[in-house]
Structure formats: structure tokens, C-alpha cells
Coordinates of C-alpha atoms and ligand atoms in Angstrom, one line a residue:
M1 CA -27.6 2.8 21.3
S2 CA -29.7 4.7 18.9
Y3 CA -28.6 7.8 17.1
K4 CA -30.6 10.9 16.3
N5 CA -29.0 10.6 12.9
D6 CA -28.5 6.9 12.1
C7 CA -28.3 7.0 8.3
F8 CA -24.5 6.1 8.4
I9 CA -25.0 3.0 10.5
K10 CA -28.2 2.0 8.7
T11 CA -26.4 2.2 5.3
L12 CA -23.5 0.0 6.6
L13 CA -26.1 -2.5 7.8
R14 CA -27.9 -2.4 4.5
E15 CA -31.1 -0.9 6.0
Q16 CA -33.2 1.6 4.1
T17 CA -32.4 5.2 4.5
Y18 CA -33.9 8.4 3.0
K19 CA -30.6 9.8 1.9
T20 CA -26.9 9.0 1.3
P21 CA -24.8 9.5 4.4
C22 CA -21.7 11.7 4.1
W23 CA -18.5 12.1 6.1
M24 CA -15.0 13.0 4.9
M25 CA -11.5 11.6 5.6
R26 CA -9.5 14.2 7.5
Q27 CA -12.7 16.1 8.2
A28 CA -11.0 17.5 11.4
G29 CA -7.9 19.2 10.0
R30 CA -6.0 22.2 9.0
Y31 CA -8.5 23.5 6.4
L32 CA -10.6 24.6 9.4
P33 CA -9.6 27.8 11.2
E34 CA -11.1 26.4 14.5
Y35 CA -8.8 23.3 14.1
R36 CA -5.8 25.5 13.7
A37 CA -6.7 27.5 16.8
T38 CA -7.1 24.3 18.9
R39 CA -3.8 22.9 17.5
A40 CA -2.0 26.2 18.4
K41 CA -3.4 25.8 21.9
A42 CA -2.0 22.2 22.0
G43 CA 1.4 23.3 20.8
N44 CA 1.9 20.3 18.5
F45 CA 0.0 17.5 16.8
M46 CA 0.8 14.8 19.3
N47 CA -0.2 16.9 22.2
L48 CA -3.5 17.4 20.4
C49 CA -4.0 13.7 20.1
M50 CA -2.9 13.1 23.7
S51 CA -5.3 15.6 25.2
P52 CA -8.8 14.0 25.4
E53 CA -10.4 17.4 25.8
L54 CA -8.7 18.9 22.8
A55 CA -9.2 15.8 20.7
T56 CA -12.9 15.9 21.6
E57 CA -13.0 19.6 20.6
V58 CA -11.6 19.0 17.1
T59 CA -13.6 15.8 16.5
L60 CA -16.8 17.8 17.0
Q61 CA -15.8 20.9 15.1
P62 CA -16.8 19.5 11.6
I63 CA -19.9 17.9 13.0
D64 CA -21.1 21.3 14.4
R65 CA -20.1 23.3 11.4
F66 CA -21.3 21.1 8.5
G67 CA -23.6 18.4 9.9
F68 CA -21.6 15.3 8.7
D69 CA -23.5 12.1 9.3
A70 CA -20.6 10.5 11.3
A71 CA -17.7 11.7 13.5
I72 CA -14.3 10.2 13.2
L73 CA -12.1 9.9 16.3
F74 CA -9.3 12.5 16.2
S75 CA -6.1 10.6 16.5
D76 CA -3.5 9.1 14.1
I77 CA -2.7 5.6 12.8
L78 CA 0.9 6.1 14.1
T79 CA -0.1 6.0 17.8
I80 CA 0.5 2.2 17.8
P81 CA 4.2 2.3 16.7
D82 CA 4.7 5.3 19.0
A83 CA 3.4 3.1 21.9
M84 CA 5.7 0.3 20.7
G85 CA 8.7 2.6 21.4
L86 CA 9.5 4.2 18.1
D87 CA 9.1 7.7 19.4
L88 CA 6.9 9.6 17.0
T89 CA 7.2 13.4 16.2
F90 CA 5.5 15.6 13.7
E91 CA 7.7 18.3 12.4
E92 CA 6.1 21.3 10.7
G93 CA 5.8 20.7 7.0
K94 CA 7.6 17.3 7.2
G95 CA 4.9 14.9 8.3
P96 CA 5.5 12.0 10.7
I97 CA 9.0 11.1 11.8
F98 CA 10.1 8.2 14.1
R99 CA 13.2 9.0 16.1
K100 CA 13.7 5.2 16.5
P101 CA 12.7 3.4 13.3
L102 CA 13.2 -0.3 13.1
T103 CA 16.6 -1.0 11.6
T104 CA 17.6 -4.5 12.6
E105 CA 16.1 -7.9 13.0
E106 CA 16.6 -7.7 16.7
E107 CA 14.6 -4.5 17.0
I108 CA 11.8 -6.1 15.0
R109 CA 11.8 -9.2 17.1
N110 CA 11.9 -7.4 20.4
L111 CA 9.2 -4.8 19.9
R112 CA 7.6 -3.6 23.1
K113 CA 4.2 -5.1 24.0
V114 CA 1.6 -2.4 24.4
G115 CA -1.2 -2.1 26.9
M116 CA -4.4 -0.5 25.7
E117 CA -5.2 1.3 28.9
E118 CA -1.5 2.0 29.7
E119 CA 0.4 3.3 26.6
L120 CA -2.8 4.0 24.6
G121 CA -5.1 5.0 27.4
Y122 CA -5.2 8.5 26.1
V123 CA -6.9 7.3 22.9
M124 CA -9.6 5.4 24.9
D125 CA -10.1 8.5 27.1
A126 CA -10.7 10.5 24.0
V127 CA -13.2 7.9 22.7
R128 CA -15.2 8.0 25.9
M129 CA -15.2 11.8 26.1
I130 CA -16.2 12.2 22.4
V131 CA -19.0 9.7 22.7
K132 CA -20.3 11.5 25.8
E133 CA -20.0 14.9 24.1
L134 CA -21.7 13.6 20.9
D135 CA -24.7 12.6 23.0
N136 CA -26.0 10.2 20.4
R137 CA -26.2 12.9 17.7
V138 CA -24.2 10.8 15.2
P139 CA -22.1 7.6 15.5
L140 CA -18.3 7.8 16.1
I141 CA -16.0 5.9 13.7
G142 CA -12.9 4.4 15.3
F143 CA -9.9 3.5 13.2
S144 CA -6.5 2.0 12.8
G145 CA -3.8 1.6 10.1
S146 CA -3.4 -1.7 8.4
P147 CA -0.4 -3.7 9.5
W148 CA 1.2 -3.2 6.1
T149 CA 0.8 0.6 6.2
L150 CA 2.0 0.8 9.8
A151 CA 5.0 -1.3 8.9
T152 CA 5.9 1.0 6.0
Y153 CA 6.3 3.9 8.4
M154 CA 8.0 1.8 11.1
L155 CA 10.7 0.6 8.7
E156 CA 11.2 3.8 6.7
G157 CA 11.0 6.1 9.7
S158 CA 8.9 8.6 7.8
T159 CA 6.8 9.1 4.6
S160 CA 9.0 8.0 1.7
K161 CA 8.9 8.0 -2.0
E162 CA 9.5 4.4 -2.9
Y163 CA 9.4 2.6 0.4
T164 CA 12.5 0.6 -0.5
K165 CA 13.2 -0.7 3.0
I166 CA 10.0 -2.6 3.4
R167 CA 9.7 -3.6 -0.2
G168 CA 13.3 -4.9 0.0
L169 CA 12.6 -6.8 3.2
M170 CA 9.5 -8.4 1.6
Y171 CA 11.8 -10.2 -0.8
S172 CA 15.0 -10.6 1.2
N173 CA 13.4 -11.8 4.5
P174 CA 9.7 -12.4 4.1
A175 CA 9.5 -14.5 7.2
L176 CA 10.7 -11.6 9.3
L177 CA 8.3 -9.2 7.7
H178 CA 5.4 -11.7 8.3
A179 CA 6.4 -11.9 11.9
L180 CA 6.2 -8.1 12.2
L181 CA 2.9 -7.9 10.3
D182 CA 1.4 -10.7 12.4
Q183 CA 2.4 -9.0 15.6
L184 CA 0.9 -5.7 14.4
A185 CA -2.3 -7.4 13.4
D186 CA -2.6 -8.7 17.0
V187 CA -2.1 -5.2 18.4
V188 CA -4.6 -3.7 16.0
I189 CA -7.2 -6.2 17.0
E190 CA -6.8 -5.2 20.6
Y191 CA -6.7 -1.5 19.8
L192 CA -9.9 -1.6 17.7
N193 CA -11.7 -3.8 20.2
A194 CA -10.8 -1.4 23.0
Q195 CA -12.2 1.5 20.9
I196 CA -15.4 -0.6 20.4
V197 CA -15.7 -1.3 24.1
N198 CA -15.3 2.4 24.8
G199 CA -18.0 3.4 22.4
V200 CA -17.1 3.6 18.7
A201 CA -20.0 2.5 16.5
A202 CA -18.0 1.4 13.4
V203 CA -14.3 1.0 12.5
Q204 CA -12.2 1.8 9.5
I205 CA -8.9 0.2 8.6
F206 CA -6.7 2.6 6.5
D207 CA -4.3 0.9 4.1
T208 CA -2.7 4.0 2.6
W209 CA 0.3 2.1 1.1
G210 CA -1.2 -1.2 0.0
G211 CA -1.4 0.2 -3.5
L212 CA 2.4 -0.1 -3.8
L213 CA 2.2 -3.8 -4.1
S214 CA 1.7 -6.3 -6.9
K215 CA -1.5 -8.3 -6.7
E216 CA 0.1 -11.3 -5.2
C217 CA 2.1 -9.3 -2.6
Y218 CA -1.0 -7.2 -1.8
K219 CA -2.9 -10.4 -0.9
E220 CA 0.1 -11.9 1.0
F221 CA 1.4 -8.9 2.9
S222 CA -1.5 -6.5 3.2
L223 CA -5.0 -8.0 2.7
R224 CA -4.2 -11.2 4.7
Y225 CA -3.5 -9.2 7.8
T226 CA -6.5 -6.9 7.3
Q227 CA -8.5 -10.1 7.1
K228 CA -6.9 -11.4 10.3
I229 CA -8.0 -8.2 12.1
L230 CA -11.5 -8.4 10.7
N231 CA -11.7 -12.0 12.0
G232 CA -10.6 -10.8 15.5
L233 CA -13.0 -7.9 15.9
I234 CA -15.9 -7.8 18.3
K235 CA -18.9 -8.1 15.9
N236 CA -21.6 -7.1 18.4
Y237 CA -21.4 -4.9 21.4
N238 CA -24.3 -3.8 23.7
N239 CA -26.7 -5.5 21.2
Q240 CA -25.3 -3.3 18.4
E241 CA -23.6 -4.8 15.3
I242 CA -20.3 -3.0 14.8
P243 CA -19.7 -2.7 11.1
S244 CA -16.2 -2.3 9.5
I245 CA -14.9 -0.4 6.5
I246 CA -11.6 -1.1 4.7
F247 CA -9.8 1.4 2.5
T248 CA -6.8 0.8 0.3
K249 CA -5.5 3.8 -1.6
N250 CA -4.7 2.7 -5.1
G251 CA -6.6 -0.6 -4.4
G252 CA -9.0 -0.3 -7.3
A253 CA -7.5 -3.3 -9.2
W254 CA -8.4 -5.7 -6.3
L255 CA -12.0 -4.9 -5.6
S256 CA -13.2 -8.5 -5.6
E257 CA -10.5 -9.6 -3.2
Q258 CA -11.3 -6.7 -0.8
A259 CA -15.0 -7.6 -1.0
N260 CA -14.3 -11.1 0.2
V261 CA -12.6 -10.6 3.6
G262 CA -15.6 -9.9 5.7
A263 CA -15.7 -6.1 5.9
N264 CA -19.2 -4.4 5.6
A265 CA -17.8 -1.7 3.3
V266 CA -15.0 -1.0 0.9
G267 CA -13.7 2.5 0.5
L268 CA -12.7 3.7 -3.0
D269 CA -10.2 6.3 -4.1
W270 CA -11.1 8.7 -6.9
M271 CA -9.2 6.7 -9.5
T272 CA -11.6 3.9 -9.2
D273 CA -14.8 3.8 -11.2
L274 CA -17.8 3.8 -8.9
D275 CA -20.3 2.3 -11.3
H276 CA -17.8 -0.4 -12.2
A277 CA -17.2 -1.1 -8.5
R278 CA -20.9 -1.3 -7.8
A279 CA -21.5 -3.7 -10.7
L280 CA -18.6 -5.9 -9.4
I281 CA -19.0 -5.9 -5.6
G282 CA -21.9 -3.6 -4.7
N283 CA -24.2 -6.5 -3.9
K284 CA -21.6 -7.9 -1.5
V285 CA -20.4 -4.8 0.3
V286 CA -21.4 -1.2 0.8
L287 CA -19.2 1.3 -1.2
Q288 CA -17.7 4.4 0.3
G289 CA -16.3 7.3 -1.6
N290 CA -15.1 8.6 -3.9
M291 CA -15.1 12.2 -5.0
D292 CA -11.6 13.6 -6.0
P293 CA -10.4 15.8 -3.1
A294 CA -9.2 18.2 -5.8
V295 CA -12.8 19.1 -6.6
L296 CA -12.8 21.0 -3.4
L297 CA -10.2 23.4 -4.8
S298 CA -12.9 24.8 -7.1
N299 CA -16.1 26.7 -6.1
P300 CA -19.5 25.8 -4.6
E301 CA -21.3 25.6 -7.9
I302 CA -18.7 23.2 -9.4
V303 CA -18.6 21.2 -6.1
R304 CA -22.4 20.7 -6.3
A305 CA -22.2 19.5 -9.9
E306 CA -19.4 17.1 -9.1
V307 CA -21.3 15.7 -6.1
K308 CA -24.2 15.0 -8.5
K309 CA -21.9 13.1 -10.8
V310 CA -20.7 10.8 -7.9
L311 CA -24.4 10.2 -6.9
D312 CA -25.3 9.5 -10.5
K313 CA -22.3 7.1 -10.9
F314 CA -23.5 5.0 -8.0
G315 CA -27.1 5.3 -9.1
V316 CA -30.4 4.5 -7.4
G317 CA -30.6 2.5 -4.2
G318 CA -28.8 2.1 -0.9
G319 CA -25.4 0.9 -0.1
H320 CA -23.4 4.0 -0.7
I321 CA -21.6 6.3 1.8
F322 CA -20.5 9.6 0.3
N323 CA -16.8 10.5 1.0
L324 CA -13.8 11.8 -0.7
G325 CA -11.4 9.4 -2.4
H326 CA -8.7 10.3 0.1
G327 CA -8.1 13.0 2.8
I328 CA -9.0 16.6 2.3
F329 CA -6.0 19.0 1.5
P330 CA -5.0 21.6 4.2
G331 CA -5.7 24.7 2.1
I332 CA -9.3 24.0 1.1
D333 CA -11.9 26.7 1.6
P334 CA -14.5 25.4 4.1
E335 CA -17.3 27.0 2.0
N336 CA -16.6 24.2 -0.6
V337 CA -16.9 21.5 2.1
K338 CA -20.2 23.1 3.1
A339 CA -21.3 23.0 -0.5
M340 CA -20.4 19.3 -0.7
V341 CA -22.3 18.3 2.5
D342 CA -25.4 20.4 1.5
A343 CA -25.4 19.0 -2.0
V344 CA -25.4 15.4 -0.7
R345 CA -28.1 16.2 1.8
E346 CA -30.3 17.9 -0.8
L347 CA -29.7 15.8 -3.9
S348 CA -29.3 12.3 -2.5
P349 CA -32.9 11.7 -1.3
A350 CA -33.9 11.4 -5.0
Y351 CA -31.8 8.3 -5.3
H352 CA -33.4 6.4 -2.4
Ligands
CP3_401 O1 -9.9 11.8 9.4 C1 -9.9 12.4 10.5 O2 -10.3 13.6 10.6 C2 -9.4 11.8 11.7 C3 -8.1 11.9 12.1 C4 -7.0 11.3 11.3 C5 -5.7 11.9 11.2 N1 -4.8 11.0 10.6 C6 -5.3 13.2 11.7 C7 -4.2 13.9 11.2 C8 -6.9 10.0 10.7 C9 -8.0 9.0 10.4 C10 -5.5 9.9 10.3 C11 -5.0 8.6 9.6 C12 -3.7 8.6 9.0 N2 -2.5 9.2 9.6 C13 -3.3 7.9 7.9 C14 -4.2 7.1 7.0 C15 -5.1 7.9 6.2 C16 -4.4 8.6 5.0 O3 -4.4 9.8 5.1 O4 -3.9 7.9 4.1 C17 -1.9 8.1 7.7 C18 -1.1 7.6 6.5 C19 -1.5 8.9 8.8 C20 -0.1 9.3 9.0 C21 0.1 10.8 9.0 N3 -0.4 11.6 10.0 C22 0.7 11.6 8.0 C23 1.4 11.1 6.8 C24 0.6 12.9 8.4 C25 1.1 14.1 7.8 C26 0.4 14.5 6.6 C27 0.0 16.0 6.7 O5 -1.1 16.3 6.1 O6 0.7 16.8 7.2 C28 -0.2 12.9 9.6 C29 -0.6 14.1 10.4 C30 -2.0 14.3 10.6 N4 -2.9 13.3 11.0 C31 -2.7 15.5 10.5 C32 -4.1 15.3 10.9 C33 -5.2 16.3 11.0 C34 -2.1 16.9 10.2 C35 -1.3 17.3 11.3 C36 -1.3 18.7 11.7 O7 -2.3 19.2 12.2 O8 -0.3 19.3 11.5

């Protein structure tokens, strides 16, 4: 497969490009009026994920509007626990809620096995339809949550402040938590490999809550399972290398560890110093990030200046994918996103 715009894949594979590729976490989302319209048509967020037609529509919206260099599958990391029987809902303004969170050892040990074309077939249908609709314009990124981050939601039942259930279990019954994480890693391997077989060109593993942990616990309960997943992924499909990106929010203290698990790229949040990261791990892995999403609360002129600061921080040469340091906020003015993408396109060739 070759893409009309291949600078994202080329950067991940360390090939020369004429500019820095740019995409954005949560690029399909509520800041876009056309997303809100499609979501209203779907009725709720899960219906949107479960309709391949509507998921395709919202995946392509930011590509059509801004010209990002990669598309990301429209879905959610919590599709896996939902398929395992935890019954996911999204209530307006409350974020994700599981109607049946894991509360006992028995529930953890008896989690339902999931079939990729059975319970998660709607995700694979969306991947196939998006790939067809993209028509090789840009590559499609597939994704999953890390086992640690999935387990936080599965045990707490929703987003939480301190995540005391999982953090307590980590000390009171580490063997049980390991059994859960290991099982999740196996499902994630199958899930990402199914996405690859259906057409995604790269994968990203989101570890949103790995940053809650001490260094030792991060290695033992989070990174170890991310590494297991990376070891189990299909590396080449249809004669194409399938690169991988890992992203741990608040993971800036463990850059060397993250660079050593076999991912092609490491995503950085905005708290992490990009020039320091490049000096430390930039020869080993591609770096993705890391503009503060709050920059987009300003205006186009300031956005452009801040984009330049990020490009300057990384400096001259390849091996950088421009992104935010985490997902975009719902209330952002799309004009500021346009200013960001335009600035990367116009300013970054000077660095290559
Ligand atoms: O990046 C993209 O555009 C692709 C789609 C995507 C979504 N969620 C859509 C979504 C991706 C990659 C995710 C990943 C995801 N989901 C993560 C990891 C990344 C991160 O943000 O840290 C996590 C932790 C989740 C779980 C989740 N899903 C939460 C906590 C929420 C509620 C937060 C909120 O903003 O309301 C969601 C809902 C969600 N997932 C929305 C979108 C566009 C908003 C739902 C809506 O339209 O109402």
C-alpha cells in the first residue's frame, strides 16, 4: 500500500521526509460542529462507535477539513471491557461508566472471552470502511488502551480521582492484578492484529493512567504488558512494516524505559521537555508530541508562534511527529486547529 501522503509512515520508519507530519489526539471530536451533528444523528457515543458508516464519517471529518497527515480510527479504548461484559455507557457530562465493574476475584477470574469478529466486529467493519473511504490519501492509525489503563476503568467503573481500587489491589493481591493484566494483554494483541489485518497502517497504545505509578510499579504493572503486546503484534502485513507508538500520560520520568520495549515511537505529554527527550532517546525512537492542548485556547497568531517553539525544541532533522501532548478539549475553536496544521505544514520544511 502506498499513500498519496506518506510522510507519517515514512517518519515512523525513519525515512527522509520534506516536512514534519501532524495529527492530533481526539482529532475527531466535540470541538467540530460536524462531529456534533453526526453524534446527534447517532443518539449517543456508543451508537456512533458501533455504526461503521457514522464512525467513518467522523474519522474523515478532520482529514477533509484540516488535511492532517494521518487519520485515527474513531472508536474508544473501552470497547474491549464492554465486549468482556462490563456494559459501557457514556452519560452526558460524566464520561464513561461501566454498569458492571469488576468487584470480586471471581468476576476477574471469569471474564468473558471475546471474539474479534463477534463482539468487536463493528470495530473491524469500521476499519475496513474507513480504509476504503480514505482511498490511500493518508494512513489510518489503529489503537488500543494499555492493559493497565483498561484495568483502571474496569475496576473503578468510571474515571476516578485517585484510582484507589486498582492501586490497592496492586499491593493487596498483585497476583490477581497480574492475571487480569495478562489476560487483557492477550486480548489487546488480538484486537490490534485484527485491526492490522483489516487495514490500519500503524498502531498506538494509550496508557493514560500509567503516570499514576511509581517507577517500579510502572515497569511491573504497565510497561511490562505494553511490551508483551508489542512482542505479539504483526510486524509486517502485505509487505508493509506496521509501526507502533506508545503514549503514557505523565510518563516523562521513564523515557529510557519506554524507548526500550520495541515501539517505533514514544508519545510525549506537554510536561515533558522535547529537546531533553530527543537527546535521551531520539536516536532510538521517533518522538511524537507535544504541544500543550491549552495553546489552542488562544488565537491563530499565538498558535503559530507556539508551533514554532515545538519545532525549534525538537530541532533540525527527521524523527518527529507533531501532535498535542494529550487530547484536544471540546470547546476549542476549529480556526485554532487550522492555524496549528497550517503552521506545521508551512514552517516544518525548513527543519528537514
Ligand atoms: O483520537 C481520536 O480522534 C480517535 C478516537 C478516540 C476516542 N477516544 C473518542 C472519544 C480515542 C483514540 C480515544 C481513546 C480514549 N478513550 C482514551 C485514551 C486517550 C486519552 O484521552 O487519554 C481514554 C482514556 C478513553 C476513555 C474515554 N472515552 C473517556 C475518559 C471519555 C470521556 C471524556 C470526554 O471527553 O467526555 C471518552 C469519550 C470519548 N471518546 C469522546 C470521544 C470523541 C467524547 C464523547 C462524546 O462525543 O461525547
